[in-house]
CSV table of N, CA and C in Angstrom, one decimal:
chain,number,residue,atom,x,y,z
H,1,MET,N,-29.7,-11.0,-18.3
H,1,MET,CA,-28.0,-11.4,-17.8
H,1,MET,C,-27.6,-9.8,-17.8
H,2,ILE,N,-27.2,-9.1,-16.2
H,2,ILE,CA,-26.5,-8.4,-15.9
H,2,ILE,C,-25.3,-8.6,-16.4
H,3,LEU,N,-24.5,-7.8,-16.5
H,3,LEU,CA,-22.6,-8.0,-16.3
H,3,LEU,C,-21.6,-6.3,-15.2
H,4,PHE,N,-21.9,-6.9,-14.4
H,4,PHE,CA,-20.9,-6.1,-13.6
H,4,PHE,C,-19.3,-5.9,-13.9
H,5,PHE,N,-18.9,-4.8,-14.7
H,5,PHE,CA,-17.9,-4.7,-14.9
H,5,PHE,C,-16.8,-3.8,-14.7
H,6,GLY,N,-15.7,-3.3,-14.8
H,6,GLY,CA,-15.6,-2.1,-14.7
H,6,GLY,C,-13.8,-1.7,-14.0
H,7,THR,N,-13.1,-0.6,-13.3
H,7,THR,CA,-11.8,-0.8,-13.0
H,7,THR,C,-12.1,-0.9,-11.7
H,8,ARG,N,-11.1,-1.2,-10.8
H,8,ARG,CA,-10.8,-0.8,-9.7
H,8,ARG,C,-9.2,-0.8,-8.7
H,9,PRO,N,-9.3,-0.1,-8.1
H,9,PRO,CA,-6.9,0.3,-7.6
H,9,PRO,C,-7.6,-0.6,-6.7
H,10,GLY,N,-5.6,-1.3,-6.4
H,10,GLY,CA,-5.9,-2.4,-5.9
H,10,GLY,C,-5.3,-2.1,-4.6
H,11,LYS,N,-4.7,-2.9,-4.1
H,11,LYS,CA,-4.1,-3.0,-2.9
H,11,LYS,C,-2.4,-1.6,-3.1
H,12,LYS,N,-2.1,-0.9,-2.2
H,12,LYS,CA,-1.2,0.2,-2.0
H,12,LYS,C,0.0,-0.7,-1.1
H,13,MET,N,1.1,-0.8,-2.4
H,13,MET,CA,2.3,-1.6,-1.6
H,13,MET,C,3.1,-0.7,-1.3
H,14,GLU,N,4.2,0.2,-0.9
H,14,GLU,CA,5.1,0.8,0.0
H,14,GLU,C,6.6,0.4,0.4
H,15,ARG,N,7.3,0.5,0.1
H,15,ARG,CA,8.7,0.5,0.1
H,15,ARG,C,9.9,1.2,0.5
H,16,GLN,N,10.7,1.8,1.2
H,16,GLN,CA,11.5,2.3,1.5
H,16,GLN,C,12.3,3.0,0.3
H,17,LEU,N,13.3,4.3,-0.2
H,17,LEU,CA,14.2,4.5,-0.9
H,17,LEU,C,15.3,4.1,0.1
H,18,PRO,N,16.3,3.1,0.8
H,18,PRO,CA,17.1,4.0,1.2
H,18,PRO,C,18.6,4.3,1.0
H,19,GLY,N,19.4,5.6,1.0
H,19,GLY,CA,20.6,6.0,0.3
H,19,GLY,C,20.3,7.0,-0.7
H,20,VAL,N,18.6,7.0,-1.1
H,20,VAL,CA,18.6,8.1,-1.7
H,20,VAL,C,17.9,9.5,-0.8
H,21,SER,N,18.8,10.7,-1.6
H,21,SER,CA,18.1,11.9,-0.7
H,21,SER,C,17.0,12.7,-1.9
H,22,CYS,N,16.0,13.7,-0.8
H,22,CYS,CA,15.4,14.4,-1.8
H,22,CYS,C,15.6,15.8,-2.4
H,23,PRO,N,15.0,15.7,-3.7
H,23,PRO,CA,16.2,16.4,-4.8
H,23,PRO,C,15.3,18.2,-3.9
H,24,HIS,N,14.1,17.6,-3.3
H,24,HIS,CA,13.6,19.8,-2.0
H,24,HIS,C,14.1,19.5,-1.6
H,25,CYS,N,14.3,18.9,0.1
H,25,CYS,CA,14.7,19.2,1.0
H,25,CYS,C,16.9,18.7,1.5
H,26,SER,N,16.7,17.8,0.4
H,26,SER,CA,18.6,17.1,0.5
H,26,SER,C,18.5,16.0,2.1
H,27,GLN,N,17.3,15.5,2.2
H,27,GLN,CA,17.5,14.6,3.2
H,27,GLN,C,17.2,13.0,2.4
H,28,VAL,N,18.7,12.6,3.4
H,28,VAL,CA,18.8,11.2,2.4
H,28,VAL,C,18.0,10.1,3.7
H,29,GLY,N,17.4,9.1,3.1
H,29,GLY,CA,16.0,8.1,3.3
H,29,GLY,C,14.9,8.2,3.9
H,30,THR,N,14.9,9.4,3.2
H,30,THR,CA,13.1,9.8,3.7
H,30,THR,C,12.6,9.7,2.6
H,31,LEU,N,12.7,8.8,1.8
H,31,LEU,CA,11.6,8.5,0.5
H,31,LEU,C,11.0,7.5,0.8
H,32,THR,N,10.0,7.3,0.3
H,32,THR,CA,9.3,5.7,0.6
H,32,THR,C,8.3,6.1,-0.8
H,33,LEU,N,8.7,4.6,-1.6
H,33,LEU,CA,8.4,4.3,-2.9
H,33,LEU,C,6.7,3.6,-3.1
H,34,VAL,N,5.7,4.5,-3.2
H,34,VAL,CA,4.3,3.9,-3.4
H,34,VAL,C,3.8,3.5,-5.1
H,35,SER,N,3.4,2.4,-4.6
H,35,SER,CA,3.1,1.7,-5.7
H,35,SER,C,1.3,0.8,-5.7
H,36,ARG,N,0.6,1.4,-6.5
H,36,ARG,CA,-1.0,1.3,-6.6
H,36,ARG,C,-1.4,0.5,-8.1
H,37,PRO,N,-2.1,-1.1,-7.9
H,37,PRO,CA,-2.0,-1.5,-9.0
H,37,PRO,C,-4.1,-1.0,-10.0
H,38,ASN,N,-4.0,-0.8,-10.8
H,38,ASN,CA,-5.7,-0.4,-11.4
H,38,ASN,C,-5.8,-2.0,-12.0
H,39,TYR,N,-7.0,-2.5,-11.5
H,39,TYR,CA,-7.3,-4.0,-12.2
H,39,TYR,C,-8.4,-3.3,-13.4
H,40,PHE,N,-8.9,-4.1,-14.2
H,40,PHE,CA,-10.3,-4.9,-15.3
H,40,PHE,C,-10.7,-5.9,-13.9
H,41,HIS,N,-11.8,-5.4,-13.6
H,41,HIS,CA,-13.2,-6.7,-12.8
H,41,HIS,C,-14.4,-6.7,-13.8
H,42,LEU,N,-14.6,-8.1,-13.0
H,42,LEU,CA,-15.9,-9.0,-14.0
H,42,LEU,C,-16.6,-9.3,-12.5
H,43,PHE,N,-18.0,-8.7,-11.7
H,43,PHE,CA,-18.6,-9.2,-10.4
H,43,PHE,C,-17.7,-9.4,-9.7
H,44,TRP,N,-16.4,-7.9,-9.4
H,44,TRP,CA,-16.1,-7.6,-8.4
H,44,TRP,C,-14.4,-8.2,-8.6
H,45,LEU,N,-14.5,-9.6,-8.9
H,45,LEU,CA,-12.8,-9.5,-8.8
H,45,LEU,C,-11.8,-9.7,-10.2
H,46,PRO,N,-11.0,-9.2,-9.6
H,46,PRO,CA,-9.8,-8.4,-10.2
H,46,PRO,C,-9.4,-9.6,-11.3
H,47,LEU,N,-9.4,-9.0,-12.8
H,47,LEU,CA,-8.8,-9.9,-13.8
H,47,LEU,C,-7.5,-9.7,-14.6
H,48,PHE,N,-7.5,-8.7,-14.7
H,48,PHE,CA,-5.9,-8.6,-14.9
H,48,PHE,C,-5.4,-6.9,-14.7
H,49,THR,N,-4.2,-6.7,-14.1
H,49,THR,CA,-3.6,-5.5,-14.4
H,49,THR,C,-3.9,-4.3,-15.0
H,50,ILE,N,-4.2,-3.3,-15.6
H,50,ILE,CA,-4.8,-2.5,-16.6
H,50,ILE,C,-3.2,-1.3,-16.6
H,51,GLN,N,-2.9,-1.0,-15.3
H,51,GLN,CA,-1.8,-0.1,-15.0
H,51,GLN,C,-1.0,0.5,-13.6
H,52,THR,N,-0.1,0.4,-13.4
H,52,THR,CA,0.3,0.7,-12.5
H,52,THR,C,1.1,2.0,-12.1
H,53,SER,N,0.4,2.7,-10.8
H,53,SER,CA,0.9,4.3,-10.5
H,53,SER,C,2.1,4.1,-9.6
H,54,ARG,N,2.8,4.8,-9.9
H,54,ARG,CA,4.4,4.8,-9.2
H,54,ARG,C,4.2,6.8,-8.7
H,55,TYR,N,5.1,6.6,-7.3
H,55,TYR,CA,5.3,7.8,-6.9
H,55,TYR,C,6.1,7.7,-6.0
H,56,ALA,N,7.2,8.4,-5.4
H,56,ALA,CA,8.0,8.8,-4.4
H,56,ALA,C,7.3,10.0,-3.5
H,57,GLU,N,7.1,9.6,-2.2
H,57,GLU,CA,6.6,10.8,-1.0
H,57,GLU,C,8.0,10.6,-0.1
H,58,CYS,N,8.4,12.1,0.2
H,58,CYS,CA,9.4,12.6,1.1
H,58,CYS,C,9.0,13.0,2.5
H,59,SER,N,8.8,12.0,3.6
H,59,SER,CA,8.5,12.1,5.4
H,59,SER,C,9.0,13.0,5.6
H,60,HIS,N,9.8,13.2,5.2
H,60,HIS,CA,10.0,14.8,5.9
H,60,HIS,C,9.7,16.4,5.5
H,61,CYS,N,9.8,16.6,4.4
H,61,CYS,CA,9.7,17.7,3.9
H,61,CYS,C,7.8,17.6,2.8
H,62,LYS,N,7.3,16.0,2.8
H,62,LYS,CA,6.0,16.0,2.0
H,62,LYS,C,5.7,16.0,1.3
H,63,ARG,N,7.0,16.2,-0.1
H,63,ARG,CA,7.0,16.4,-1.2
H,63,ARG,C,6.6,15.3,-2.1
H,64,VAL,N,5.8,15.5,-3.3
H,64,VAL,CA,5.2,13.8,-3.9
H,64,VAL,C,5.9,14.1,-5.1
H,65,TYR,N,7.1,13.3,-6.0
H,65,TYR,CA,6.9,13.1,-7.3
H,65,TYR,C,7.0,12.3,-7.7
H,66,HIS,N,6.5,11.9,-8.6
H,66,HIS,CA,5.4,11.5,-9.9
H,66,HIS,C,6.5,10.7,-11.0
H,67,GLU,N,5.9,9.9,-11.1
H,67,GLU,CA,7.1,9.0,-11.8
H,67,GLU,C,7.9,9.7,-13.2
H,68,ASP,N,7.1,10.2,-13.6
H,68,ASP,CA,8.0,11.2,-14.9
H,68,ASP,C,9.2,12.1,-14.2
H,69,GLU,N,8.8,12.3,-13.0
H,69,GLU,CA,9.6,13.7,-12.1
H,69,GLU,C,11.1,12.8,-11.5
H,70,PHE,N,11.3,11.4,-11.5
H,70,PHE,CA,12.2,11.0,-10.3
H,70,PHE,C,13.6,11.3,-11.3
H,71,THR,N,14.3,11.2,-9.9
H,71,THR,CA,15.8,11.8,-10.2
H,71,THR,C,16.4,10.1,-10.7
H,72,ALA,N,17.6,10.4,-11.5
H,72,ALA,CA,18.6,9.0,-11.8
H,72,ALA,C,18.4,8.4,-10.6
H,73,GLU,N,18.7,8.4,-9.6
H,73,GLU,CA,19.1,8.3,-8.2
H,73,GLU,C,17.6,7.1,-7.8
H,74,MET,N,17.0,7.8,-7.7
H,74,MET,CA,15.7,7.2,-8.0
H,74,MET,C,15.0,6.1,-8.5
H,75,LYS,N,15.7,6.2,-9.7
H,75,LYS,CA,15.1,5.1,-10.8
H,75,LYS,C,15.9,3.7,-10.3
H,76,ARG,N,17.7,4.5,-10.0
H,76,ARG,CA,17.9,3.1,-9.9
H,76,ARG,C,17.8,2.0,-8.4
H,77,SER,N,17.5,3.4,-7.6
H,77,SER,CA,16.2,2.2,-6.3
H,77,SER,C,15.6,1.6,-6.3
H,78,ALA,N,14.6,2.1,-7.1
H,78,ALA,CA,13.3,1.8,-7.6
H,78,ALA,C,12.9,1.0,-8.5
H,79,SER,N,13.7,0.4,-9.1
H,79,SER,CA,13.8,-0.7,-9.7
H,79,SER,C,14.2,-1.8,-9.0
């Protein structure tokens, strides 16, 4: 019997962070929070989430901030 298992990224979810300013360009309301889960799958069916990667991207200066680089303002708005 052959088992097909592994990990795959899930669907990317995006939402705006209104009222939060970008630390690099100081523009307000340009940050988008992106969450992408990573699933363990068996026979291409997702069974459970292994981890979720989160980052914020500024639409003005295109700077990307990973979760460990979030400011206190970004953390409050992302929760």
